[in-house]
Tab-separated table of C-alpha atoms in Angstrom:
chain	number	residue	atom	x	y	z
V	1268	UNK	CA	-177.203	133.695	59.878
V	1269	UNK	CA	-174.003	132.675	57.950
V	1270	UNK	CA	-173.223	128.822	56.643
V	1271	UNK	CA	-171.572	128.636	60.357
V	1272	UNK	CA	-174.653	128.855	62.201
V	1273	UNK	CA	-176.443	126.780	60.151
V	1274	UNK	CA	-177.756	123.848	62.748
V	1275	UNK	CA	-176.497	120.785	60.457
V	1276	UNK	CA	-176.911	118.044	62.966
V	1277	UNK	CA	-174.729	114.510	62.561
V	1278	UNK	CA	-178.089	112.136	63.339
V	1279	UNK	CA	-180.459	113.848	61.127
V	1280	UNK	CA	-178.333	113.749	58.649
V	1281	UNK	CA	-177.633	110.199	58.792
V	1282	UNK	CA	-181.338	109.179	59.192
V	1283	UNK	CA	-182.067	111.250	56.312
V	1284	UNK	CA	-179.203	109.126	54.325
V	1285	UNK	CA	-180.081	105.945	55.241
V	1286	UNK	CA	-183.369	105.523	52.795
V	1287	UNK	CA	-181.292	106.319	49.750
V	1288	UNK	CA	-178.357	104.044	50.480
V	1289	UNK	CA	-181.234	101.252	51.069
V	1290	UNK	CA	-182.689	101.967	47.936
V	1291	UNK	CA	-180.147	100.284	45.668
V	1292	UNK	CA	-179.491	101.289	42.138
V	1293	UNK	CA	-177.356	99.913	39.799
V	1294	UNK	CA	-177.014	101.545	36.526
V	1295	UNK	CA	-178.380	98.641	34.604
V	1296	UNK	CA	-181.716	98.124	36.622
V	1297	UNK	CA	-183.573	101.205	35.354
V	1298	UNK	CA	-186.368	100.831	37.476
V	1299	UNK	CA	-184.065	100.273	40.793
V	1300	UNK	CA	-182.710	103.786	39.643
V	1301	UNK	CA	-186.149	105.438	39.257
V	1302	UNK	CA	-187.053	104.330	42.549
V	1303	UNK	CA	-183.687	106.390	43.628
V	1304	UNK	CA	-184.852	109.215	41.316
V	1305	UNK	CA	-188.348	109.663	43.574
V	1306	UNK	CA	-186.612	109.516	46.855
V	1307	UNK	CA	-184.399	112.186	45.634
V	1308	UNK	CA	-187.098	114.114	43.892
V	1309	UNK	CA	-189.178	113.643	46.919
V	1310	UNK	CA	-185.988	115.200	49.684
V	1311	UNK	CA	-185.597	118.075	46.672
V	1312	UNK	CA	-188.792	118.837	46.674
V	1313	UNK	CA	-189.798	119.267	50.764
V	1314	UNK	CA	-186.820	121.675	50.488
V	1315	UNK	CA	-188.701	123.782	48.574
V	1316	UNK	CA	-187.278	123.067	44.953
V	1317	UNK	CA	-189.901	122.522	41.870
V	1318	UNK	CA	-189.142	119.618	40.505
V	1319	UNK	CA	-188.883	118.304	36.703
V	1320	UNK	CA	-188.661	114.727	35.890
V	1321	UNK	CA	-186.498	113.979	32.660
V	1322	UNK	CA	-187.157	109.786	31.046
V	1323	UNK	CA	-184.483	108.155	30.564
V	1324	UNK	CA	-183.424	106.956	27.412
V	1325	UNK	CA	-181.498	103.855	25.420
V	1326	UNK	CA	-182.488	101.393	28.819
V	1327	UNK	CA	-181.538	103.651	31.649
V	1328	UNK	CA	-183.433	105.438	34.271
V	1329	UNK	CA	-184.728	108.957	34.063
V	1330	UNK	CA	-182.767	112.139	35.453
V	1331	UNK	CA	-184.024	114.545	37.970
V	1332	UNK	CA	-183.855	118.430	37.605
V	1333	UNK	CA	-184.553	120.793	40.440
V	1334	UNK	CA	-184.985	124.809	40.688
V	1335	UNK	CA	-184.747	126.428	43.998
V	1336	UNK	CA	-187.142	129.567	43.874
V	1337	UNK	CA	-184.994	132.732	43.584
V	1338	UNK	CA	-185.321	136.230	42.364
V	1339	UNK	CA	-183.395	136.092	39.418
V	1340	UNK	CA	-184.672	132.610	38.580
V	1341	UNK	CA	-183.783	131.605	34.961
V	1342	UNK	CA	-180.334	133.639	35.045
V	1343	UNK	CA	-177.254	131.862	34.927
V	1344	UNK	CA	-176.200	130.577	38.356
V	1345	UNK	CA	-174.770	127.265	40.417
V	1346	UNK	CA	-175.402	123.744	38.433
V	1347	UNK	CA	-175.032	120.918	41.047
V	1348	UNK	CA	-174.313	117.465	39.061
V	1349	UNK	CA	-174.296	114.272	40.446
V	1350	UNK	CA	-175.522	110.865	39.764
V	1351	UNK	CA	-177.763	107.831	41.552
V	1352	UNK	CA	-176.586	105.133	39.812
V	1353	UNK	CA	-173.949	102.516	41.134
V	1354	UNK	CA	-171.959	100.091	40.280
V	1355	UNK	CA	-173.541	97.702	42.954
V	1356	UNK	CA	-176.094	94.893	41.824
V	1357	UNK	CA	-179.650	94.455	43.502
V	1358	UNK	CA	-178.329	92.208	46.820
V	1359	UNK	CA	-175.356	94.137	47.860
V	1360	UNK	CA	-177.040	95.682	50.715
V	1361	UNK	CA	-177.055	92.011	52.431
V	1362	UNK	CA	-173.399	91.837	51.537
V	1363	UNK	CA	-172.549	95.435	53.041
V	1364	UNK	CA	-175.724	96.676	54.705
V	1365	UNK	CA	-176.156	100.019	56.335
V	1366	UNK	CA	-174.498	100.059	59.519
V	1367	UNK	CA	-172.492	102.713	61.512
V	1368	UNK	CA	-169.474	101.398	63.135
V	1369	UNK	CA	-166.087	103.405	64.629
V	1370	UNK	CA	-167.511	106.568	62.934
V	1371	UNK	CA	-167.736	105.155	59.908
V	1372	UNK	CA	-171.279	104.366	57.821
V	1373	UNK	CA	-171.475	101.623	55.343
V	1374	UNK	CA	-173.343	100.703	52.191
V	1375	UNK	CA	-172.884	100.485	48.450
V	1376	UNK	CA	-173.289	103.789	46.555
V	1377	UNK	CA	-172.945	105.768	50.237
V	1378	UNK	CA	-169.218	107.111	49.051
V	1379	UNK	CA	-170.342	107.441	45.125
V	1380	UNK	CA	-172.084	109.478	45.250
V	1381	UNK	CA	-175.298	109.363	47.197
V	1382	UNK	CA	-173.318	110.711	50.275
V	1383	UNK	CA	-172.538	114.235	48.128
V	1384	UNK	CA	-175.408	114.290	46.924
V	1385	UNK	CA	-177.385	114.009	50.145
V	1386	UNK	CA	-175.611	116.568	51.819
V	1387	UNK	CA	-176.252	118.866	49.186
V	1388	UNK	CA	-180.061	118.477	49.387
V	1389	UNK	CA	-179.744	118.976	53.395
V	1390	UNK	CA	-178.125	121.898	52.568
V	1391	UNK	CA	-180.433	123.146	50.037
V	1392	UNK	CA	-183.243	122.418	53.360
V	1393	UNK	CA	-181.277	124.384	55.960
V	1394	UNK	CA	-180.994	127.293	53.944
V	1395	UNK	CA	-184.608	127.487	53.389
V	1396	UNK	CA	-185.505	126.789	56.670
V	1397	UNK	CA	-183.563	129.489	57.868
V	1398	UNK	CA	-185.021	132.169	54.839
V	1399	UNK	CA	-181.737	132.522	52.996
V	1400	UNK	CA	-181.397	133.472	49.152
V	1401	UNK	CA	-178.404	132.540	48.233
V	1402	UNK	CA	-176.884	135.176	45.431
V	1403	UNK	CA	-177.113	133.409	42.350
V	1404	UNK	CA	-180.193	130.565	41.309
V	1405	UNK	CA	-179.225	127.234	41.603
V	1406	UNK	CA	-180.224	124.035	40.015
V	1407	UNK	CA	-179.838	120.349	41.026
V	1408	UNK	CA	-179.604	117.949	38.124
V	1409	UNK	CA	-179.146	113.963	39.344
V	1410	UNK	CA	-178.791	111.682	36.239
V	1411	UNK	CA	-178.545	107.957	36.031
V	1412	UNK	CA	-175.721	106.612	34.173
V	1413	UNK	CA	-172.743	107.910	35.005
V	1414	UNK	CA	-170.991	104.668	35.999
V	1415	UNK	CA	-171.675	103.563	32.657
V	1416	UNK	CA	-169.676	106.770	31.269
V	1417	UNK	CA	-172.687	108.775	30.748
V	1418	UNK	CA	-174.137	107.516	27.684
V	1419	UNK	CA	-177.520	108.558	27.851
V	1420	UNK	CA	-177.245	112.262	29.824
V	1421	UNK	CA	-174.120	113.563	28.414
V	1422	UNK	CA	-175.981	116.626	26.731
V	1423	UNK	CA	-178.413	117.293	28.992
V	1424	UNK	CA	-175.326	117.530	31.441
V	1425	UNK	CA	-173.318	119.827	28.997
V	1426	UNK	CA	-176.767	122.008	27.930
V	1427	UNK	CA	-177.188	122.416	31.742
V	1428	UNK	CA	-174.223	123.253	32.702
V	1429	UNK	CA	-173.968	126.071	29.980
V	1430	UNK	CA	-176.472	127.608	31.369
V	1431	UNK	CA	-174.897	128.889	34.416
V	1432	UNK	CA	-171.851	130.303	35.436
V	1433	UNK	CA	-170.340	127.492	37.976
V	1434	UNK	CA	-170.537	123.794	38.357
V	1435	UNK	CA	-170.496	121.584	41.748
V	1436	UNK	CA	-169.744	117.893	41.446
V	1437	UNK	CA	-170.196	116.478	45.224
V	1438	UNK	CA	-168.598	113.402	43.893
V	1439	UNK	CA	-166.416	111.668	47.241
V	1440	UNK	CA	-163.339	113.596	48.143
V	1441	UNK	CA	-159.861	112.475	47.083
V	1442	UNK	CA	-158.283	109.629	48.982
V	1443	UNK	CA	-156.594	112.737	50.769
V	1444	UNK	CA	-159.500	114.751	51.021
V	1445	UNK	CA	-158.363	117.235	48.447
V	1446	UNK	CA	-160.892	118.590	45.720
V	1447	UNK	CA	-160.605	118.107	42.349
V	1448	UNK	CA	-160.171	120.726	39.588
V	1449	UNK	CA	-158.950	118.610	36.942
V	1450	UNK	CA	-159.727	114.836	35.740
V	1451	UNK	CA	-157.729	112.514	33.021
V	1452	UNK	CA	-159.534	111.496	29.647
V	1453	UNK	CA	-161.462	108.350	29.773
V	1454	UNK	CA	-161.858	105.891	27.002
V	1455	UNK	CA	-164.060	102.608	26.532
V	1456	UNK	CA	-163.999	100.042	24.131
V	1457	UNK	CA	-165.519	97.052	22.906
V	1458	UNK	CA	-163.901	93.859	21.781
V	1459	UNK	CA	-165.032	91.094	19.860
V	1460	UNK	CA	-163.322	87.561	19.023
V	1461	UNK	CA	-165.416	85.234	16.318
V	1462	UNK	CA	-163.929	82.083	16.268
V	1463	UNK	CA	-164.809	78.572	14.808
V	1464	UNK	CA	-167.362	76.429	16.405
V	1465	UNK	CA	-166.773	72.916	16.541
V	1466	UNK	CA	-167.582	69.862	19.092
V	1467	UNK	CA	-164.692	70.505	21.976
V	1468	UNK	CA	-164.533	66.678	22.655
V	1469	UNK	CA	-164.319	64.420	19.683
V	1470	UNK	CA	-163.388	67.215	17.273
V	1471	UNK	CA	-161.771	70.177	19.007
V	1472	UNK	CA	-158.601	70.459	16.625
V	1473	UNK	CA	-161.561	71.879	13.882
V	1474	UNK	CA	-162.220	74.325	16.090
V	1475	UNK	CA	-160.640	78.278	16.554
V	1476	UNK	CA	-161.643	79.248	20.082
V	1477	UNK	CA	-163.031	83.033	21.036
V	1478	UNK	CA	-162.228	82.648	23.925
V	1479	UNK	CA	-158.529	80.986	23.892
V	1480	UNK	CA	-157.853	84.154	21.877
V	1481	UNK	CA	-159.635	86.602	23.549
V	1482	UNK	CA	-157.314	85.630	26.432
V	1483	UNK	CA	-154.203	86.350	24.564
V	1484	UNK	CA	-155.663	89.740	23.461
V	1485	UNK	CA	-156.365	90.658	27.038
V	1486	UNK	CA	-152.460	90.085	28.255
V	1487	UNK	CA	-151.607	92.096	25.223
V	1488	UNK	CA	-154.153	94.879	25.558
V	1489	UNK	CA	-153.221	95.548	29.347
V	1490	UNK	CA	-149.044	95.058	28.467
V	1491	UNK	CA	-149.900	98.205	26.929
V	1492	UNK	CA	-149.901	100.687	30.540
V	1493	UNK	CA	-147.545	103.119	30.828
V	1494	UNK	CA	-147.584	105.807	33.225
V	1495	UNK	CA	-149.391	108.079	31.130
V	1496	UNK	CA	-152.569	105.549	29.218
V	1497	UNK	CA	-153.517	102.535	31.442
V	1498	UNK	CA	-155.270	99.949	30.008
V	1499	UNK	CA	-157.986	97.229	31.744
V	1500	UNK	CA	-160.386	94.562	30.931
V	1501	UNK	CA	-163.504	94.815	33.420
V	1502	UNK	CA	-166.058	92.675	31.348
V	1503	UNK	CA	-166.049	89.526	29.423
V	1504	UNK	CA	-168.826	87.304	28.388
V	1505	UNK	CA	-168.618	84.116	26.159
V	1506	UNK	CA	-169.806	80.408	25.695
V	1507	UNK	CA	-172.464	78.881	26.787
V	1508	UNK	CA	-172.035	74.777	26.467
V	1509	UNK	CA	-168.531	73.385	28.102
V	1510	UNK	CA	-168.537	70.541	24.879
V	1511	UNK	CA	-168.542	73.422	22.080
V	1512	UNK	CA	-165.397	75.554	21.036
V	1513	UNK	CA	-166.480	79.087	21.756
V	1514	UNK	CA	-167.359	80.754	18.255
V	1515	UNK	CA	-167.650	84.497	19.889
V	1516	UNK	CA	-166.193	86.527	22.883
V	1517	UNK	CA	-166.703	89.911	24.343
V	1518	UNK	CA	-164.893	92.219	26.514
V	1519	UNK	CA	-165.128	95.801	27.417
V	1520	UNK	CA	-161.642	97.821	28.218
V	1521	UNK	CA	-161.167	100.879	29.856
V	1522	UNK	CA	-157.907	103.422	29.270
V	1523	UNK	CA	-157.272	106.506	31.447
V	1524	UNK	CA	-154.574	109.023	30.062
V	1525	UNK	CA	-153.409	111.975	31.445
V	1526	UNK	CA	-153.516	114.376	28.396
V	1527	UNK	CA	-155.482	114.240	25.324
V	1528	UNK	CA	-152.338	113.401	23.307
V	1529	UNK	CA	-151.519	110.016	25.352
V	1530	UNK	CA	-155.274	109.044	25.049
V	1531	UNK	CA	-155.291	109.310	21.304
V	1532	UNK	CA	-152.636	107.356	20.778
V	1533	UNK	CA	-154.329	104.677	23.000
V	1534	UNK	CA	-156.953	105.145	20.739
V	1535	UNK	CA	-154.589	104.338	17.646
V	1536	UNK	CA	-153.203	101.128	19.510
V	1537	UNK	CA	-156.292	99.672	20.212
V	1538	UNK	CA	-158.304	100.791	17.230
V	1539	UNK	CA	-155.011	98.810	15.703
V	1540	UNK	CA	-155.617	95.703	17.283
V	1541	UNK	CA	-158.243	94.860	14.403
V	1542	UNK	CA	-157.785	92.423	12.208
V	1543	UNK	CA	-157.583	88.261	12.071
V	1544	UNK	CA	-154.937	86.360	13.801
V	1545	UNK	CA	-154.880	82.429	13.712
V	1546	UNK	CA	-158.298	81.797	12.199
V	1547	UNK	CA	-159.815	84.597	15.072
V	1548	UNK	CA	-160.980	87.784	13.572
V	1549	UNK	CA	-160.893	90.383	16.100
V	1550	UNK	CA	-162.984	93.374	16.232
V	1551	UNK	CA	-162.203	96.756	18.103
V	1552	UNK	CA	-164.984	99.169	18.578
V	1553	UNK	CA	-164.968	102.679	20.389
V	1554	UNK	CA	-167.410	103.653	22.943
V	1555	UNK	CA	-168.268	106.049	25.667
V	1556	UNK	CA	-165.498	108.629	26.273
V	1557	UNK	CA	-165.341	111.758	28.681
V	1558	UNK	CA	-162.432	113.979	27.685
V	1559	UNK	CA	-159.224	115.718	29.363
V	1560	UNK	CA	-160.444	118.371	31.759
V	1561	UNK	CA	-157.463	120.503	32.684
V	1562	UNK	CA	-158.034	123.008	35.428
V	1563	UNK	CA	-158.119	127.188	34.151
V	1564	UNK	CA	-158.615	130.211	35.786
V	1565	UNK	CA	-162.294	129.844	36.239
V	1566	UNK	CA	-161.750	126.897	37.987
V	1567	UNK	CA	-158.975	127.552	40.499
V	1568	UNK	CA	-160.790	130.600	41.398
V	1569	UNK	CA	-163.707	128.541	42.913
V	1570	UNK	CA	-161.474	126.229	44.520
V	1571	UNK	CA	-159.591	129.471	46.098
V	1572	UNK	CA	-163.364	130.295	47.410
V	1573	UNK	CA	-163.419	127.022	48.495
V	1574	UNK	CA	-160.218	126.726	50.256
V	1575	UNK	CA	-160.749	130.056	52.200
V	1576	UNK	CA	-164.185	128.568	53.358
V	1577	UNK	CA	-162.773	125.293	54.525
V	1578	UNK	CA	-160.061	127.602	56.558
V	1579	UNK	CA	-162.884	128.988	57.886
V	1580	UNK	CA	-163.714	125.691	59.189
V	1581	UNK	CA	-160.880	124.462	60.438
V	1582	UNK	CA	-159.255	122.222	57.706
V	1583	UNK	CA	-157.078	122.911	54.641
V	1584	UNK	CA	-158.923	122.202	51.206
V	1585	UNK	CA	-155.924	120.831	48.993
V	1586	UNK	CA	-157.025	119.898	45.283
V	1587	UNK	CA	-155.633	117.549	42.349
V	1588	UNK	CA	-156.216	116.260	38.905
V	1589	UNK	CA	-157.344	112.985	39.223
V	1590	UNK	CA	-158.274	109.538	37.429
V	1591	UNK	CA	-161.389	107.707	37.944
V	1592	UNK	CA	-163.432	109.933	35.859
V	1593	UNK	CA	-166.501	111.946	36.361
V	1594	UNK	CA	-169.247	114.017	34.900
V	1595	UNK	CA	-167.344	116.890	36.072
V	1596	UNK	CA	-164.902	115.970	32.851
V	1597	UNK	CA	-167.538	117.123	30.237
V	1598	UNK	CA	-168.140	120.158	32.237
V	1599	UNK	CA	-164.568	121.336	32.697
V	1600	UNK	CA	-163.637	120.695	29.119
V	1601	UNK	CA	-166.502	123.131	27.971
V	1602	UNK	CA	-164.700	126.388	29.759
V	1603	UNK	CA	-166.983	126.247	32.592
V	1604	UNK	CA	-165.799	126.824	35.781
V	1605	UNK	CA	-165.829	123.135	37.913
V	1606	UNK	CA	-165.014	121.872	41.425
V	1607	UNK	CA	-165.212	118.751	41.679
V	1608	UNK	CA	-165.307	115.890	44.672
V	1609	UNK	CA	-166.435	118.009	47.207
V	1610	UNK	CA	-168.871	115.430	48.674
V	1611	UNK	CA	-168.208	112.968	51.778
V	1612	UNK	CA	-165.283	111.858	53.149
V	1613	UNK	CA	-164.781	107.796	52.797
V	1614	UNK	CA	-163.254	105.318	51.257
V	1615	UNK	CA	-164.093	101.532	49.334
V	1616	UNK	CA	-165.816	103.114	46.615
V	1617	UNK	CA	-167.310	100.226	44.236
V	1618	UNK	CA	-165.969	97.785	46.648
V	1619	UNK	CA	-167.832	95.996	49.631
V	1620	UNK	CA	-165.626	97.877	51.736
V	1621	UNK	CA	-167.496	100.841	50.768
V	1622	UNK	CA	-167.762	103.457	53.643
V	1623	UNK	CA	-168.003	107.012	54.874
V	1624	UNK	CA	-166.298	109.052	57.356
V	1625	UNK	CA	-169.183	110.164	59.496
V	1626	UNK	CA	-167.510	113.646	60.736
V	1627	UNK	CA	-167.697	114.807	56.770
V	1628	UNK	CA	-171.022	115.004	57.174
V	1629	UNK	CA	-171.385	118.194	58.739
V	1630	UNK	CA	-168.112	119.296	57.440
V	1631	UNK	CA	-168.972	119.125	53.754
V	1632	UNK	CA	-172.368	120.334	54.287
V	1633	UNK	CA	-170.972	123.963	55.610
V	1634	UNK	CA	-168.390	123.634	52.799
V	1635	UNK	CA	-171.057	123.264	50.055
V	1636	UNK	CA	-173.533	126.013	51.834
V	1637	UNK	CA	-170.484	128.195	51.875
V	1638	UNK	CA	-170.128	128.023	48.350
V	1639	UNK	CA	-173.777	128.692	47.249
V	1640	UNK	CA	-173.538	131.592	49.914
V	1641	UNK	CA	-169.729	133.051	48.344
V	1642	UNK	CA	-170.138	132.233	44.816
V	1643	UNK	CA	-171.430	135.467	42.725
């Protein structure tokens, strides 16, 4: 029986879905996550895979790693990598619940990534169902942080991945539907305005606000885009009493370059930005960041095995660098051959939009069991 004839069936598939996209888990809720983690572990695990659970670290969930049996078990082989977590808060099921409408399914996370990474553990089932060994061992490792920018997993990620010889990152497909063999750098930091407190009402000219001038740091900070290093503030917290002058604001920014070289020297401007301005010291801190992965050999020669399959199906497999990020980035930038977003079909991500394309279903499941069937 080849990936063809394997009987991947749309309704299954979806019921199969349906518990993990109603288990929300946001990154920050590490116990949401773990509950994500044993449904996964649980679906890995009735597909025959021996399971090993990982505990989290610095306030996240734990990670799950899988080993499907296999003859040459412990040899390097296929690393799947994808994550649980999402950017969606506990409640945004009742906001966009599961629901299949004009071929489309709903629900937060069901596009990043838990779509990909469903299909891949139906895949994993069909193959042992129907007694295939596929030609090289292959291990599933689902972390929990991702979103975040991979704080916590980062080197279990990059230990795993070296490892084996190929890594699959069913992260959603490109807008277009293309795969990815290439992602830009990604940078966060952390900024902090300390002010002077004082009483906003009677004596508010004794005051320097946080906030006021974390406001004017923001236009400046995001003035800074070009085509090449994009800058944006996601996150700001401050002040607690209306009546006091804020003494202390926080923000988080994230920049996205193309090349190494334009995200250094958005390093350099923002790492600039420190100092004291009016009274307001300002403080500029690096944090999380995943580096330029561009796309060699290795890589383009899975996606050419992954083109031919999808011709084999019926559709042409285009691919791209992209933005956005993933943990395919760390992988890429070690030397190891990547492909990247070759989950679901969709679009909305992190939005309440958030949707699949119910026809990639099937479609990305024979892609993905064509791969662990080609790759050698």
């Amino acid at each position: 029986m080849s990936y063809l004839d394997l009987p991947f069936d749309t309704d299954t598939m979806l019921a199969g879905l349906r518990p993990w996209i109603e288990c929300e888990s946001p990154t920050y809720d590490a116990a949401a996550v773990d509950r994500m983690m044993d449904l996964a572990a649980y679906d890995l695990a009735a597909a025959g895979a021996e399971i090993e659970r990982i505990p989290g670290r610095m306030g996240f969930g734990g990670s799950v790693r899988a080993r499907l049996p296999h003859k040459d078990f412990g040899k390097p082989g296929i690393l799947v990598s994808g994550h649980l977590d999402t950017v969606h808060p506990i409640g945004t099921l009742e906001k966009n619940p599961w629901r299949v409408e004009d071929g489309r399914c709903y629900g937060p996370g069901i596009q990043d990534m838990k779509g990909g990474n469903f299909v891949t553990v139906e895949v994993l089932r069909q193959l042992a169902l129907a007694g295939i060994e596929t030609p090289l061992p292959i291990t599933v490792l689902f972390t929990p942080d991702e979103e975040v920018g991979t704080p916590s997993t980062r080197e279990l990620i990059e230990m795993e991945a070296r490892k084996n010889k190929y890594v699959l990152v069913p992260e959603p497909a490109h807008h277009d539907g293309s795969a990815v063999t290439g992602r830009f750098a990604i940078a966060r930091f952390n900024v902090k305005t300390y002010g002077r407190p004082s009483h906003a009402g009677w004596a508010l000219k004794d005051g320097r606000s946080a906030i006021a001038a974390m406001a004017r740091k923001i236009l400046e900070i995001e003035a800074m885009t070009t085509e090449d290093c994009t800058f944006s503030v996601g996150v700001i917290h401050a002040g607690q009493w209306v009546n006091c002058v804020s003494s202390s604001c926080e923000a988080q920014v994230l920049s996205m370059a193309k090349r190494q070289h334009d995200l250094d020297e958005g390093v350099k401007r923002m790492l600039a930005l420190n100092g004291e301005e009016n009274d307001v010291v300002i403080e500029v801190t690096r944090g999380v960041t995943r580096p330029v992965w561009e796309p060699d050999e290795g890589t383009l020669a899975v996606y050419e095995t992954a083109r031919g399959i999808a011709g084999e199906l019926g559709f042409d497999l285009t691919h791209c660098s992209a933005g956005g990020g993933s943990d395919g980035n760390f992988t890429g930038a070690l030397g190891i051959p990547t492909l990247d977003s070759i989950g679901v079909r969709g679009a909305g991500l992190h939005t309440l939009n958030e949707h699949i394309e119910v026809d990639s279903l099937v479609e990305r499941a024979r892609l993905i069991a064509g791969l662990f069937l080609k790759l050698k």
